[in-house]
C-alpha cells in the first residue's frame, strides 16, 4: 500500500520522528487500516530519498508501541488488534501536549518524550527479585567505609572547595590505573583516566563530543538498553549487530559494504544480556577492522571482575595498538551503584576536550567519596572484597544453575553463566513474557525480561521471547532455590 509522507527538512525534529508521527497519524485516522501492509524499509527509503536506517528506526518505534507487526518473509503490517482506545485518542498525544506547552523543548528533549524506559526505577514490593546488576548489599563492609569517610571528613577542609583535579581526584586515578593495568591488562596512565558519574555519564560525554546526529553507531543486539537510549536520544542511527555464543558477530560488520560506522559499542567480557565472552580472535578482528575504518570502539567492562572458569581474556583496550578503544568501567558492581563512580580511559588526544566537557556538565564528583575510594583501593580492601565476592557469587551462581536444572530440566536453556552476576535463561513455554511476569508476581517473584534489550523482533515477528535475565548477586542460596521452585510451580503444568 502506498503511503504519503510529508517531511519538513527545515524542521528541527529528526527525520525518523517525522516519519514515525506521519505513519502513526495515518494508522490512527484509518488511512492505513489494520492488517494493511506498509512499504518495506528499502522501498520507503528509496521513495523518500533518505537512509534506510532512518526508516528502520521509525518502524522499530511503531513496532515496539504495537502499531506495526513484522512477519518474517511477508513484510510489515499495521497491527490487526489496535486497542480501541488508541483509535479514539488524540494523535500523538504526548507530543502535541508538549507543542502546546509554553516551554519549547530541544531536539534532545523531544526525543526523550518517547523514551518511556528512562528513569523507571524498580520499587516493586515483591520479595524475590531476579534483578540484574545488583551486588550483595549485605556483604559490603559498611563499617570500614564509614570509618574512612569520617577520617577524611575530619582530616582537613580541602575537600570542601572545588576540586583542583578536573579529571578526577588524582590519587584515585593513580589507584585505578594501577588496578586496571594489573587486573585487566588495560594500557593506561592516571592522566588518561577521567572519573565520571558512572558508566552513564561516560557514554553521554562520548556521544556529545564524538557523534553528530544521524551518524551511525553499531551496537550488540541484544544489547544494554541504557546505552542504546543514550545513543538514540542523541539522535544517532543505531545499527544492530547480532550476538552468538562468542559475543558480537564481527563478521556482520566486516561484511557491510559501506562502513561509515562512527562508533561500535561492545561488552566483550560479559555480553549484556546474553553473558557471552567475546573470543580473542573476534577481539583481534574487531580491532583490525576499526583501525582500518577509523571507527572508535566503546568497551563497556562493567562486571569483568567476576569470572568463574578459565583464564580472563585481556581487555580489548589492552590489545589495541591504534588508540581506537574508549574503555569504560564502573564501581557499581564491585562496590555499590549509588556510589556513582565510574571511569573512562581515553586516548591521549581526547583527554583535554573530555576534561572540559566533564567540567561543564557537572564539575566533578564529590571529593570525599573519591578520597575514601582511593584509600580503599590503596589499602587492598577493593581486591580483598572482590576475591571474597567472587567466591560468594560463584556459589550463588551454582545454586541458581542447579535449581534451574532440577526444576526446569530441558525446559530452561542457560546462557552466559561463566562470568558476571547474572545469567540469561531461555524458557520453553507457550506463555507470553507478560503472562510469565504476571504469574511470577502472584507468587512474589520479580522477573526481568530480556526483550527490551532487543532491537530486532524475533522470528515470530514479536518481542516476546521467553528469555529472562536472572541476576543472582543480591539473592541468598535460600532465595535463589525458593524463587526457582515457585517459578517452576506456576510455569510448568
Ligand atoms: C552493560 C552495563 N554497563 C554498565 C552498567 C553500570 O552502569 P553505571 O556505572 O552507570 O551504574 C550496567 C549496570 O547494570 C550494565 O549492565
Short mmCIF file of N, CA and C in Angstrom, two decimals, residues 7 123 169 184 233 357 417:
data_model
loop_
_atom_site.label_atom_id
_atom_site.label_comp_id
_atom_site.label_asym_id
_atom_site.label_seq_id
_atom_site.Cartn_x
_atom_site.Cartn_y
_atom_site.Cartn_z
N UNK A 7 7.66 15.32 4.63
CA UNK A 7 8.79 15.59 5.52
C UNK A 7 9.16 17.06 5.44
N UNK A 123 10.70 -0.43 42.11
CA UNK A 123 10.42 -0.36 43.54
C UNK A 123 9.32 -1.36 43.88
N UNK A 169 39.96 13.14 41.22
CA UNK A 169 40.94 13.15 42.30
C UNK A 169 42.17 12.32 41.91
N UNK A 184 43.38 -6.07 34.48
CA UNK A 184 42.66 -6.16 33.21
C UNK A 184 43.56 -5.94 32.00
N UNK A 233 18.85 9.03 22.06
CA UNK A 233 18.41 10.39 22.42
C UNK A 233 19.37 11.44 21.87
N UNK A 357 34.54 19.06 28.85
CA UNK A 357 33.11 18.70 28.80
C UNK A 357 32.62 18.23 30.17
N UNK A 417 26.69 -18.15 31.96
CA UNK A 417 26.86 -18.30 33.41
C UNK A 417 28.34 -18.37 33.82
#
